[in-house]
C-alpha cells in the first residue's frame, strides 16, 4: 500500500444512501448502496490491491513464503493496480478486446455453441453446465487466447484459483492453485495472443503471463455462470421462454441483462482503504478491506440459497433502476464494475449468452427444466450452478 498517496476530496454520502457497515464475520466494511458503490469504485481513496492485503491478513508468514511464486503471480494481475499503471497495462488488452473484434467472433461462437448443444443432446442426463456452459466459455477463451487445452482443463485451473482467492488460509487451496498457475504459465508460453506482448525481461514475461492468465480466468467461471443462469431463467418462465422462441425483438438481450441483475456471476468487488477517512459517520482506517456489493444487496453467507429473480424486462416487469454509460451503451447495474476497472470482457460475455439463448431455442424449442434441475455451488463471491438438468423435449 502506498502510504504517500495524495488524499482525494472525501466521499459525500448521497442523500438517503446507506453508509458502509462493518461485517464482524468477514472483518471488513461492506458497501451495499449502489450510489455509494459507484463512488468507492471510482475514488483514489480506495485502492485495488486486495490480494496483497489479503495475503497479509489471511496467510501465515510461512505460507506466504512457501507459496511466494503464487502470490507474486496474482499480484501482477493488472486488476490489482490503479492509475496510471492500470491504464497502461489495460490499454493493450482493451485494444485486442475491441467491439469490432468481439463482433467478428460471432460466427465462431455460433459454431462452438452448436457443437456444445450436440454434446448436450448426447449426454445422459442432459446437464447444461459441463457440456454447454463450461464448453462454450472454455472453447471461446481458448480461441481468444490461443491455447489448445480443453474446457475441462481450463475450468479446473480457474476453479482452483477462485477457491484460493476466496479462502487463502487453506493450504489445500493454495497447493491446487499453485499447480494450476504452473500449468497455465506453461500453456500460455505456447499461446498465440500473449506472443504479441512484451517478453524482453523476466518482469515483462511474468507480467505478460499474469495478464493473460487473468484474462483467461475472467472469461471462464463468471461466463459459465451467466450461461447457465440464462438457460435456467428462460426455461423457468413460460412467458420469457415464449418470447425467446418467437424471436421477439430485443427479448434475448433484455433477458441477458435481467439475469445479470438478478443472478450476477460476481457478487462483489474488493477494495482497500488507502488512508484514514470518515464515510457516513464511520471511520474507515488505512488497510481496512472493503467489499463493494455489485447487486445493491447484503452479502450472502456461504451455502445460502441463491436470490430469486426480481423481474424481467422481457415480460415488462423490470425492477431495475438507474443508468450509466459505459463502452457506448446504457448500463443499469454494476455487475461489470464501474469506472477505470470496467470489465473489458463484458461485450464478449453478453454475446456468448445471446448466441446460446437463440441457438438453444431453435434447437430445443420444447425443452423444459428437469425435476430438481438446479444445483447451486456454494461460494461467497460467485453465483454459479454446479449442475442444470433439463429435458430437451426431443
mmCIF file of C-alpha atoms in Angstrom:
data_model
loop_
_atom_site.group_PDB
_atom_site.id
_atom_site.type_symbol
_atom_site.label_atom_id
_atom_site.label_comp_id
_atom_site.label_asym_id
_atom_site.label_seq_id
_atom_site.Cartn_x
_atom_site.Cartn_y
_atom_site.Cartn_z
ATOM 1 C CA UNK A 1 0.000 0.000 0.000
ATOM 2 C CA UNK A 2 1.243 3.462 -0.889
ATOM 3 C CA UNK A 3 1.387 5.420 2.340
ATOM 4 C CA UNK A 4 2.260 8.637 0.486
ATOM 5 C CA UNK A 5 -0.855 8.558 -1.679
ATOM 6 C CA UNK A 6 -2.365 12.036 -2.099
ATOM 7 C CA UNK A 7 -5.730 12.351 -0.433
ATOM 8 C CA UNK A 8 -8.632 12.995 -2.780
ATOM 9 C CA UNK A 9 -11.686 15.039 -1.763
ATOM 10 C CA UNK A 10 -13.682 12.948 0.716
ATOM 11 C CA UNK A 11 -16.670 10.925 -0.371
ATOM 12 C CA UNK A 12 -20.038 12.575 0.115
ATOM 13 C CA UNK A 13 -22.757 10.190 1.156
ATOM 14 C CA UNK A 14 -25.737 10.758 -1.205
ATOM 15 C CA UNK A 15 -28.996 11.780 0.461
ATOM 16 C CA UNK A 16 -30.732 8.684 1.781
ATOM 17 C CA UNK A 17 -27.867 6.380 0.831
ATOM 18 C CA UNK A 18 -26.776 3.641 3.192
ATOM 19 C CA UNK A 19 -23.424 4.088 4.918
ATOM 20 C CA UNK A 20 -20.691 1.421 4.927
ATOM 21 C CA UNK A 21 -21.314 -1.299 7.507
ATOM 22 C CA UNK A 22 -18.699 -3.326 9.375
ATOM 23 C CA UNK A 23 -19.120 -7.099 8.993
ATOM 24 C CA UNK A 24 -17.718 -8.807 12.099
ATOM 25 C CA UNK A 25 -17.586 -12.242 10.500
ATOM 26 C CA UNK A 26 -15.667 -11.133 7.414
ATOM 27 C CA UNK A 27 -13.755 -8.402 9.261
ATOM 28 C CA UNK A 28 -14.300 -5.848 6.530
ATOM 29 C CA UNK A 29 -16.520 -2.954 5.511
ATOM 30 C CA UNK A 30 -19.463 -3.662 3.222
ATOM 31 C CA UNK A 31 -20.771 -1.015 0.815
ATOM 32 C CA UNK A 32 -24.189 -2.080 -0.452
ATOM 33 C CA UNK A 33 -25.814 1.152 -1.641
ATOM 34 C CA UNK A 34 -25.252 1.441 -5.451
ATOM 35 C CA UNK A 35 -24.813 5.232 -5.303
ATOM 36 C CA UNK A 36 -22.019 4.951 -2.756
ATOM 37 C CA UNK A 37 -20.604 1.893 -4.530
ATOM 38 C CA UNK A 38 -20.079 3.902 -7.712
ATOM 39 C CA UNK A 39 -18.116 6.489 -5.760
ATOM 40 C CA UNK A 40 -15.951 3.935 -3.965
ATOM 41 C CA UNK A 41 -15.116 2.123 -7.219
ATOM 42 C CA UNK A 42 -14.011 5.397 -8.793
ATOM 43 C CA UNK A 43 -12.232 7.078 -5.854
ATOM 44 C CA UNK A 44 -8.475 7.172 -5.252
ATOM 45 C CA UNK A 45 -9.035 6.753 -1.516
ATOM 46 C CA UNK A 46 -9.785 3.086 -2.196
ATOM 47 C CA UNK A 47 -7.105 1.006 -3.897
ATOM 48 C CA UNK A 48 -7.417 -2.179 -5.924
ATOM 49 C CA UNK A 49 -4.603 -4.177 -4.304
ATOM 50 C CA UNK A 50 -6.870 -6.503 -2.363
ATOM 51 C CA UNK A 51 -4.756 -9.607 -2.987
ATOM 52 C CA UNK A 52 -1.719 -8.062 -1.291
ATOM 53 C CA UNK A 53 -3.761 -7.071 1.751
ATOM 54 C CA UNK A 54 -5.492 -10.455 1.868
ATOM 55 C CA UNK A 55 -2.155 -12.269 1.771
ATOM 56 C CA UNK A 56 -1.145 -10.280 4.860
ATOM 57 C CA UNK A 57 -4.420 -10.893 6.695
ATOM 58 C CA UNK A 58 -5.255 -14.488 5.822
ATOM 59 C CA UNK A 59 -1.959 -16.282 5.125
ATOM 60 C CA UNK A 60 0.706 -17.076 7.669
ATOM 61 C CA UNK A 61 4.201 -15.773 7.072
ATOM 62 C CA UNK A 62 5.449 -19.298 6.411
ATOM 63 C CA UNK A 63 2.628 -19.932 3.939
ATOM 64 C CA UNK A 64 3.350 -16.682 2.104
ATOM 65 C CA UNK A 65 6.970 -17.736 1.816
ATOM 66 C CA UNK A 66 6.132 -21.271 0.668
ATOM 67 C CA UNK A 67 3.707 -20.035 -1.978
ATOM 68 C CA UNK A 68 5.586 -16.874 -2.916
ATOM 69 C CA UNK A 69 5.531 -17.768 -6.616
ATOM 70 C CA UNK A 70 1.734 -17.983 -6.498
ATOM 71 C CA UNK A 71 1.256 -14.724 -4.609
ATOM 72 C CA UNK A 72 3.670 -12.888 -6.922
ATOM 73 C CA UNK A 73 1.743 -14.234 -9.908
ATOM 74 C CA UNK A 74 -1.548 -12.864 -8.547
ATOM 75 C CA UNK A 75 -0.005 -9.515 -7.569
ATOM 76 C CA UNK A 76 0.821 -8.943 -11.254
ATOM 77 C CA UNK A 77 -2.796 -9.142 -12.420
ATOM 78 C CA UNK A 78 -3.492 -5.641 -13.702
ATOM 79 C CA UNK A 79 -6.868 -5.526 -11.954
ATOM 80 C CA UNK A 80 -4.790 -5.252 -8.780
ATOM 81 C CA UNK A 81 -3.269 -1.950 -9.902
ATOM 82 C CA UNK A 82 -4.509 1.643 -10.010
ATOM 83 C CA UNK A 83 -3.930 4.633 -12.281
ATOM 84 C CA UNK A 84 -1.715 5.353 -14.099
ATOM 85 C CA UNK A 85 -0.231 1.828 -14.056
ATOM 86 C CA UNK A 86 -3.629 0.211 -14.513
ATOM 87 C CA UNK A 87 -4.455 2.274 -17.606
ATOM 88 C CA UNK A 88 -1.096 1.475 -19.208
ATOM 89 C CA UNK A 89 -1.404 -2.280 -18.586
ATOM 90 C CA UNK A 90 -5.065 -2.437 -19.551
ATOM 91 C CA UNK A 91 -4.779 -0.496 -22.823
ATOM 92 C CA UNK A 92 -3.243 -3.270 -24.974
ATOM 93 C CA UNK A 93 -5.816 -5.806 -23.782
ATOM 94 C CA UNK A 94 -8.653 -3.356 -24.353
ATOM 95 C CA UNK A 95 -7.476 -2.788 -27.933
ATOM 96 C CA UNK A 96 -7.493 -6.532 -28.563
ATOM 97 C CA UNK A 97 -10.948 -6.969 -26.985
ATOM 98 C CA UNK A 98 -12.447 -4.165 -29.086
ATOM 99 C CA UNK A 99 -16.092 -4.102 -30.081
ATOM 100 C CA UNK A 100 -15.208 -4.925 -33.692
ATOM 101 C CA UNK A 101 -13.108 -7.923 -32.621
ATOM 102 C CA UNK A 102 -15.879 -9.256 -30.402
ATOM 103 C CA UNK A 103 -18.390 -8.905 -33.261
ATOM 104 C CA UNK A 104 -16.017 -10.804 -35.526
ATOM 105 C CA UNK A 105 -16.136 -13.727 -33.101
ATOM 106 C CA UNK A 106 -19.888 -14.279 -33.581
ATOM 107 C CA UNK A 107 -19.592 -16.945 -36.328
ATOM 108 C CA UNK A 108 -17.051 -18.940 -34.313
ATOM 109 C CA UNK A 109 -19.144 -18.640 -31.162
ATOM 110 C CA UNK A 110 -22.156 -19.971 -33.087
ATOM 111 C CA UNK A 111 -20.100 -22.959 -34.289
ATOM 112 C CA UNK A 112 -18.867 -23.663 -30.773
ATOM 113 C CA UNK A 113 -22.398 -23.364 -29.397
ATOM 114 C CA UNK A 114 -23.779 -25.873 -31.916
ATOM 115 C CA UNK A 115 -21.000 -28.319 -31.041
ATOM 116 C CA UNK A 116 -21.808 -27.981 -27.339
ATOM 117 C CA UNK A 117 -25.522 -28.449 -27.963
ATOM 118 C CA UNK A 118 -24.642 -31.664 -29.812
ATOM 119 C CA UNK A 119 -22.788 -32.764 -26.684
ATOM 120 C CA UNK A 120 -25.776 -31.839 -24.521
ATOM 121 C CA UNK A 121 -28.135 -33.895 -26.699
ATOM 122 C CA UNK A 122 -25.829 -36.925 -26.466
ATOM 123 C CA UNK A 123 -25.266 -36.684 -22.718
ATOM 124 C CA UNK A 124 -27.282 -38.615 -20.119
ATOM 125 C CA UNK A 125 -28.557 -36.910 -18.082
ATOM 126 C CA UNK A 126 -28.756 -33.641 -20.018
ATOM 127 C CA UNK A 127 -26.664 -31.356 -17.821
ATOM 128 C CA UNK A 128 -26.214 -27.862 -19.255
ATOM 129 C CA UNK A 129 -23.257 -26.884 -17.069
ATOM 130 C CA UNK A 130 -20.396 -29.221 -18.105
ATOM 131 C CA UNK A 131 -21.451 -29.651 -21.729
ATOM 132 C CA UNK A 132 -22.751 -26.188 -22.656
ATOM 133 C CA UNK A 133 -21.807 -23.521 -20.093
ATOM 134 C CA UNK A 134 -18.295 -24.817 -19.444
ATOM 135 C CA UNK A 135 -17.914 -25.962 -23.036
ATOM 136 C CA UNK A 136 -18.786 -22.637 -24.660
ATOM 137 C CA UNK A 137 -16.894 -20.426 -22.227
ATOM 138 C CA UNK A 138 -13.854 -22.718 -22.343
ATOM 139 C CA UNK A 139 -13.694 -23.046 -26.117
ATOM 140 C CA UNK A 140 -14.270 -19.338 -26.676
ATOM 141 C CA UNK A 141 -11.492 -18.342 -24.293
ATOM 142 C CA UNK A 142 -9.166 -20.973 -25.759
ATOM 143 C CA UNK A 143 -9.823 -19.397 -29.172
ATOM 144 C CA UNK A 144 -9.283 -15.842 -27.920
ATOM 145 C CA UNK A 145 -6.069 -16.616 -26.031
ATOM 146 C CA UNK A 146 -4.788 -19.218 -28.458
ATOM 147 C CA UNK A 147 -4.304 -22.219 -26.195
ATOM 148 C CA UNK A 148 -5.040 -25.824 -27.073
ATOM 149 C CA UNK A 149 -6.298 -27.137 -23.735
ATOM 150 C CA UNK A 150 -9.835 -28.497 -23.427
ATOM 151 C CA UNK A 151 -12.560 -26.633 -21.466
ATOM 152 C CA UNK A 152 -12.441 -29.119 -18.587
ATOM 153 C CA UNK A 153 -8.743 -28.356 -18.055
ATOM 154 C CA UNK A 154 -9.220 -24.587 -18.294
ATOM 155 C CA UNK A 155 -12.069 -24.672 -15.795
ATOM 156 C CA UNK A 156 -10.056 -26.861 -13.425
ATOM 157 C CA UNK A 157 -7.380 -24.163 -13.392
ATOM 158 C CA UNK A 158 -9.906 -21.389 -12.973
ATOM 159 C CA UNK A 159 -11.751 -23.089 -10.136
ATOM 160 C CA UNK A 160 -8.534 -23.853 -8.297
ATOM 161 C CA UNK A 161 -7.573 -20.169 -8.439
ATOM 162 C CA UNK A 162 -11.040 -18.970 -7.430
ATOM 163 C CA UNK A 163 -11.103 -21.295 -4.410
ATOM 164 C CA UNK A 164 -7.730 -19.982 -3.275
ATOM 165 C CA UNK A 165 -8.756 -16.349 -3.774
ATOM 166 C CA UNK A 166 -11.861 -16.992 -1.677
ATOM 167 C CA UNK A 167 -10.055 -18.854 1.143
ATOM 168 C CA UNK A 168 -6.349 -18.061 1.156
ATOM 169 C CA UNK A 169 -5.887 -19.530 4.624
ATOM 170 C CA UNK A 170 -6.470 -23.078 3.345
ATOM 171 C CA UNK A 171 -3.302 -24.928 2.419
ATOM 172 C CA UNK A 172 -5.101 -27.382 0.118
ATOM 173 C CA UNK A 173 -6.485 -24.487 -1.934
ATOM 174 C CA UNK A 174 -3.025 -22.922 -2.149
ATOM 175 C CA UNK A 175 -1.470 -26.184 -3.333
ATOM 176 C CA UNK A 176 -4.064 -26.678 -6.098
ATOM 177 C CA UNK A 177 -3.851 -23.022 -7.135
ATOM 178 C CA UNK A 178 -0.053 -23.280 -7.338
ATOM 179 C CA UNK A 179 -0.325 -26.310 -9.610
ATOM 180 C CA UNK A 180 -2.920 -24.531 -11.745
ATOM 181 C CA UNK A 181 -0.645 -21.486 -12.020
ATOM 182 C CA UNK A 182 2.278 -23.613 -13.222
ATOM 183 C CA UNK A 183 0.152 -25.381 -15.822
ATOM 184 C CA UNK A 184 -1.414 -22.112 -17.014
ATOM 185 C CA UNK A 185 2.017 -20.499 -17.365
ATOM 186 C CA UNK A 186 3.263 -23.428 -19.433
ATOM 187 C CA UNK A 187 0.218 -23.287 -21.724
ATOM 188 C CA UNK A 188 0.444 -19.510 -22.097
ATOM 189 C CA UNK A 189 4.131 -19.749 -23.060
ATOM 190 C CA UNK A 190 2.919 -21.507 -26.241
ATOM 191 C CA UNK A 191 -0.228 -19.405 -26.801
ATOM 192 C CA UNK A 192 -0.702 -17.032 -29.730
ATOM 193 C CA UNK A 193 -2.218 -13.946 -28.052
ATOM 194 C CA UNK A 194 0.490 -13.474 -25.381
ATOM 195 C CA UNK A 195 3.189 -13.780 -28.065
ATOM 196 C CA UNK A 196 2.459 -10.197 -29.159
ATOM 197 C CA UNK A 197 3.062 -8.841 -25.629
ATOM 198 C CA UNK A 198 6.432 -7.836 -24.072
ATOM 199 C CA UNK A 199 8.834 -10.668 -23.232
ATOM 200 C CA UNK A 200 12.192 -8.879 -23.218
ATOM 201 C CA UNK A 201 12.885 -9.084 -19.471
ATOM 202 C CA UNK A 202 11.902 -11.542 -16.725
ATOM 203 C CA UNK A 203 9.423 -8.952 -15.393
ATOM 204 C CA UNK A 204 7.957 -8.474 -18.893
ATOM 205 C CA UNK A 205 7.477 -12.211 -19.267
ATOM 206 C CA UNK A 206 5.986 -12.582 -15.798
ATOM 207 C CA UNK A 207 3.597 -9.674 -16.332
ATOM 208 C CA UNK A 208 2.518 -10.919 -19.773
ATOM 209 C CA UNK A 209 1.831 -14.385 -18.362
ATOM 210 C CA UNK A 210 -0.114 -12.909 -15.441
ATOM 211 C CA UNK A 211 -2.129 -10.619 -17.721
ATOM 212 C CA UNK A 212 -3.273 -13.423 -19.995
ATOM 213 C CA UNK A 213 -3.865 -15.797 -17.109
ATOM 214 C CA UNK A 214 -6.123 -13.127 -15.617
ATOM 215 C CA UNK A 215 -7.965 -12.723 -18.933
ATOM 216 C CA UNK A 216 -8.381 -16.474 -19.242
ATOM 217 C CA UNK A 217 -9.606 -16.721 -15.653
ATOM 218 C CA UNK A 218 -12.023 -13.823 -16.121
ATOM 219 C CA UNK A 219 -13.702 -15.383 -19.148
ATOM 220 C CA UNK A 220 -14.338 -18.807 -17.640
ATOM 221 C CA UNK A 221 -16.206 -19.121 -14.316
ATOM 222 C CA UNK A 222 -18.235 -15.926 -14.461
ATOM 223 C CA UNK A 223 -19.239 -16.507 -18.092
ATOM 224 C CA UNK A 224 -20.158 -20.144 -17.449
ATOM 225 C CA UNK A 225 -22.293 -18.953 -14.537
ATOM 226 C CA UNK A 226 -24.068 -16.430 -16.774
ATOM 227 C CA UNK A 227 -24.699 -19.042 -19.473
ATOM 228 C CA UNK A 228 -26.225 -21.474 -17.009
ATOM 229 C CA UNK A 229 -28.363 -18.780 -15.426
ATOM 230 C CA UNK A 230 -29.817 -17.514 -18.704
ATOM 231 C CA UNK A 231 -30.943 -21.041 -19.614
ATOM 232 C CA UNK A 232 -32.387 -21.574 -16.134
ATOM 233 C CA UNK A 233 -34.269 -18.270 -16.225
ATOM 234 C CA UNK A 234 -35.595 -18.769 -19.758
ATOM 235 C CA UNK A 235 -36.884 -22.285 -19.119
ATOM 236 C CA UNK A 236 -38.228 -21.326 -15.708
ATOM 237 C CA UNK A 237 -40.723 -18.762 -17.022
ATOM 238 C CA UNK A 238 -43.104 -19.703 -19.854
ATOM 239 C CA UNK A 239 -43.674 -16.101 -20.921
ATOM 240 C CA UNK A 240 -39.941 -15.483 -21.137
ATOM 241 C CA UNK A 241 -39.309 -18.738 -22.997
ATOM 242 C CA UNK A 242 -42.102 -17.945 -25.460
ATOM 243 C CA UNK A 243 -40.569 -14.524 -26.138
ATOM 244 C CA UNK A 244 -37.180 -16.109 -26.834
ATOM 245 C CA UNK A 245 -38.598 -18.891 -29.013
ATOM 246 C CA UNK A 246 -40.714 -16.445 -31.011
ATOM 247 C CA UNK A 247 -37.665 -14.244 -31.554
ATOM 248 C CA UNK A 248 -39.409 -11.122 -30.292
ATOM 249 C CA UNK A 249 -37.298 -8.054 -30.898
ATOM 250 C CA UNK A 250 -34.946 -7.335 -28.011
ATOM 251 C CA UNK A 251 -36.178 -10.290 -25.943
ATOM 252 C CA UNK A 252 -32.839 -12.096 -25.772
ATOM 253 C CA UNK A 253 -30.785 -9.023 -24.896
ATOM 254 C CA UNK A 254 -33.314 -7.971 -22.261
ATOM 255 C CA UNK A 255 -33.224 -11.431 -20.711
ATOM 256 C CA UNK A 256 -29.427 -11.394 -20.511
ATOM 257 C CA UNK A 257 -29.481 -8.017 -18.734
ATOM 258 C CA UNK A 258 -32.212 -9.214 -16.391
ATOM 259 C CA UNK A 259 -30.162 -12.260 -15.400
ATOM 260 C CA UNK A 260 -27.078 -10.117 -14.849
ATOM 261 C CA UNK A 261 -29.119 -8.094 -12.346
ATOM 262 C CA UNK A 262 -30.993 -10.947 -10.672
ATOM 263 C CA UNK A 263 -28.179 -13.516 -10.561
ATOM 264 C CA UNK A 264 -24.895 -11.734 -11.252
ATOM 265 C CA UNK A 265 -21.971 -14.152 -11.594
ATOM 266 C CA UNK A 266 -19.873 -11.983 -9.285
ATOM 267 C CA UNK A 267 -21.486 -10.526 -6.156
ATOM 268 C CA UNK A 268 -18.897 -8.008 -5.072
ATOM 269 C CA UNK A 269 -15.549 -6.380 -5.738
ATOM 270 C CA UNK A 270 -12.860 -5.725 -3.175
ATOM 271 C CA UNK A 271 -11.046 -2.512 -2.350
ATOM 272 C CA UNK A 272 -8.556 -1.443 0.326
ATOM 273 C CA UNK A 273 -8.824 1.822 2.262
ATOM 274 C CA UNK A 274 -5.805 3.909 1.200
ATOM 275 C CA UNK A 275 -5.825 6.273 4.214
ATOM 276 C CA UNK A 276 -7.971 7.013 7.253
ATOM 277 C CA UNK A 277 -11.236 8.659 6.220
ATOM 278 C CA UNK A 278 -14.759 9.158 7.506
ATOM 279 C CA UNK A 279 -17.667 7.970 5.373
ATOM 280 C CA UNK A 280 -21.234 8.259 6.582
ATOM 281 C CA UNK A 281 -20.133 8.744 10.179
ATOM 282 C CA UNK A 282 -17.859 5.680 10.158
ATOM 283 C CA UNK A 283 -14.074 5.850 10.413
ATOM 284 C CA UNK A 284 -12.523 3.660 7.721
ATOM 285 C CA UNK A 285 -8.875 3.052 8.561
ATOM 286 C CA UNK A 286 -5.944 2.632 6.231
ATOM 287 C CA UNK A 287 -5.585 -1.024 5.298
ATOM 288 C CA UNK A 288 -9.213 -1.980 6.010
ATOM 289 C CA UNK A 289 -10.755 -4.259 3.409
ATOM 290 C CA UNK A 290 -13.956 -3.086 1.723
ATOM 291 C CA UNK A 291 -16.398 -5.334 -0.139
ATOM 292 C CA UNK A 292 -18.399 -3.325 -2.660
ATOM 293 C CA UNK A 293 -21.685 -5.027 -3.500
ATOM 294 C CA UNK A 294 -22.437 -5.185 -7.224
ATOM 295 C CA UNK A 295 -26.056 -6.081 -6.539
ATOM 296 C CA UNK A 296 -27.138 -3.468 -4.014
ATOM 297 C CA UNK A 297 -27.895 -6.284 -1.571
ATOM 298 C CA UNK A 298 -26.291 -7.606 1.565
ATOM 299 C CA UNK A 299 -23.704 -10.335 1.158
ATOM 300 C CA UNK A 300 -24.969 -13.896 1.136
ATOM 301 C CA UNK A 301 -23.482 -16.355 3.565
ATOM 302 C CA UNK A 302 -21.727 -19.379 2.089
ATOM 303 C CA UNK A 303 -24.283 -22.047 1.280
ATOM 304 C CA UNK A 304 -27.215 -19.631 1.428
ATOM 305 C CA UNK A 305 -29.724 -20.249 -1.381
ATOM 306 C CA UNK A 306 -29.494 -18.130 -4.487
ATOM 307 C CA UNK A 307 -31.503 -14.925 -4.513
ATOM 308 C CA UNK A 308 -34.688 -15.077 -6.596
ATOM 309 C CA UNK A 309 -35.084 -13.065 -9.759
ATOM 310 C CA UNK A 310 -36.622 -9.625 -9.210
ATOM 311 C CA UNK A 311 -38.330 -9.183 -12.540
ATOM 312 C CA UNK A 312 -37.529 -9.459 -16.215
ATOM 313 C CA UNK A 313 -37.664 -6.788 -18.911
ATOM 314 C CA UNK A 314 -38.694 -9.495 -21.385
ATOM 315 C CA UNK A 315 -42.144 -9.527 -19.807
ATOM 316 C CA UNK A 316 -42.183 -5.868 -18.827
ATOM 317 C CA UNK A 317 -41.689 -6.493 -15.100
ATOM 318 C CA UNK A 318 -38.291 -4.941 -14.574
ATOM 319 C CA UNK A 319 -37.279 -3.803 -11.118
ATOM 320 C CA UNK A 320 -34.019 -2.199 -12.218
ATOM 321 C CA UNK A 321 -33.312 1.491 -11.813
ATOM 322 C CA UNK A 322 -30.511 3.921 -12.557
ATOM 323 C CA UNK A 323 -28.253 4.162 -15.608
ATOM 324 C CA UNK A 324 -24.629 4.703 -16.557
ATOM 325 C CA UNK A 325 -22.860 4.997 -19.867
ATOM 326 C CA UNK A 326 -20.022 2.518 -20.281
ATOM 327 C CA UNK A 327 -18.468 1.464 -23.573
ATOM 328 C CA UNK A 328 -21.059 3.450 -25.501
ATOM 329 C CA UNK A 329 -24.164 1.686 -24.224
ATOM 330 C CA UNK A 330 -26.564 2.268 -21.323
ATOM 331 C CA UNK A 331 -25.985 0.237 -18.195
ATOM 332 C CA UNK A 332 -28.420 -0.472 -15.381
ATOM 333 C CA UNK A 333 -26.164 -2.220 -12.924
ATOM 334 C CA UNK A 334 -22.648 -2.515 -11.530
ATOM 335 C CA UNK A 335 -22.152 -6.171 -12.430
ATOM 336 C CA UNK A 336 -19.247 -5.453 -14.774
ATOM 337 C CA UNK A 337 -17.785 -2.854 -12.432
ATOM 338 C CA UNK A 338 -17.609 0.904 -12.861
ATOM 339 C CA UNK A 339 -15.087 3.471 -13.988
ATOM 340 C CA UNK A 340 -11.492 2.613 -14.978
ATOM 341 C CA UNK A 341 -11.887 -1.037 -13.962
ATOM 342 C CA UNK A 342 -14.982 -1.709 -16.078
ATOM 343 C CA UNK A 343 -14.676 -5.301 -17.356
ATOM 344 C CA UNK A 344 -13.031 -5.500 -20.788
ATOM 345 C CA UNK A 345 -14.775 -8.829 -21.406
ATOM 346 C CA UNK A 346 -18.337 -7.586 -20.852
ATOM 347 C CA UNK A 347 -19.291 -7.456 -24.576
ATOM 348 C CA UNK A 348 -17.939 -10.981 -25.113
ATOM 349 C CA UNK A 349 -19.891 -12.429 -22.174
ATOM 350 C CA UNK A 350 -23.088 -10.776 -23.406
ATOM 351 C CA UNK A 351 -22.521 -12.114 -26.918
ATOM 352 C CA UNK A 352 -21.955 -15.682 -25.714
ATOM 353 C CA UNK A 353 -25.152 -15.574 -23.659
ATOM 354 C CA UNK A 354 -27.229 -14.145 -26.510
ATOM 355 C CA UNK A 355 -25.929 -16.683 -29.032
ATOM 356 C CA UNK A 356 -26.635 -19.545 -26.626
ATOM 357 C CA UNK A 357 -30.223 -18.462 -25.998
ATOM 358 C CA UNK A 358 -31.000 -18.129 -29.710
ATOM 359 C CA UNK A 359 -29.370 -21.407 -30.747
ATOM 360 C CA UNK A 360 -30.803 -23.317 -27.769
ATOM 361 C CA UNK A 361 -34.342 -22.110 -28.576
ATOM 362 C CA UNK A 362 -34.014 -23.084 -32.245
ATOM 363 C CA UNK A 363 -32.528 -26.467 -31.442
ATOM 364 C CA UNK A 364 -34.738 -27.426 -28.491
ATOM 365 C CA UNK A 365 -37.942 -25.342 -28.615
ATOM 366 C CA UNK A 366 -39.788 -27.835 -26.376
ATOM 367 C CA UNK A 367 -37.098 -28.011 -23.707
ATOM 368 C CA UNK A 368 -38.043 -27.708 -20.063
ATOM 369 C CA UNK A 369 -36.346 -27.910 -16.699
ATOM 370 C CA UNK A 370 -35.996 -31.374 -15.189
ATOM 371 C CA UNK A 371 -37.142 -32.106 -11.654
ATOM 372 C CA UNK A 372 -34.732 -30.570 -9.137
ATOM 373 C CA UNK A 373 -32.926 -29.035 -12.089
ATOM 374 C CA UNK A 374 -30.645 -26.509 -10.419
ATOM 375 C CA UNK A 375 -27.751 -27.443 -8.152
ATOM 376 C CA UNK A 376 -26.006 -24.291 -6.923
ATOM 377 C CA UNK A 377 -22.372 -24.244 -5.879
ATOM 378 C CA UNK A 378 -21.875 -22.512 -2.506
ATOM 379 C CA UNK A 379 -19.428 -19.645 -2.780
ATOM 380 C CA UNK A 380 -19.289 -16.272 -1.057
ATOM 381 C CA UNK A 381 -18.059 -14.467 -4.161
ATOM 382 C CA UNK A 382 -19.546 -16.269 -7.138
ATOM 383 C CA UNK A 383 -23.126 -17.169 -8.016
ATOM 384 C CA UNK A 384 -22.810 -20.306 -10.095
ATOM 385 C CA UNK A 385 -24.559 -23.561 -10.885
ATOM 386 C CA UNK A 386 -22.742 -26.836 -10.463
ATOM 387 C CA UNK A 387 -25.443 -28.618 -12.466
ATOM 388 C CA UNK A 388 -28.511 -27.696 -14.511
ATOM 389 C CA UNK A 389 -30.567 -30.680 -15.626
ATOM 390 C CA UNK A 390 -33.010 -30.265 -18.494
ATOM 391 C CA UNK A 391 -35.461 -32.311 -20.555
ATOM 392 C CA UNK A 392 -34.799 -31.408 -24.172
ATOM 393 C CA UNK A 393 -38.259 -32.421 -25.388
ATOM 394 C CA UNK A 394 -36.928 -34.494 -28.266
#
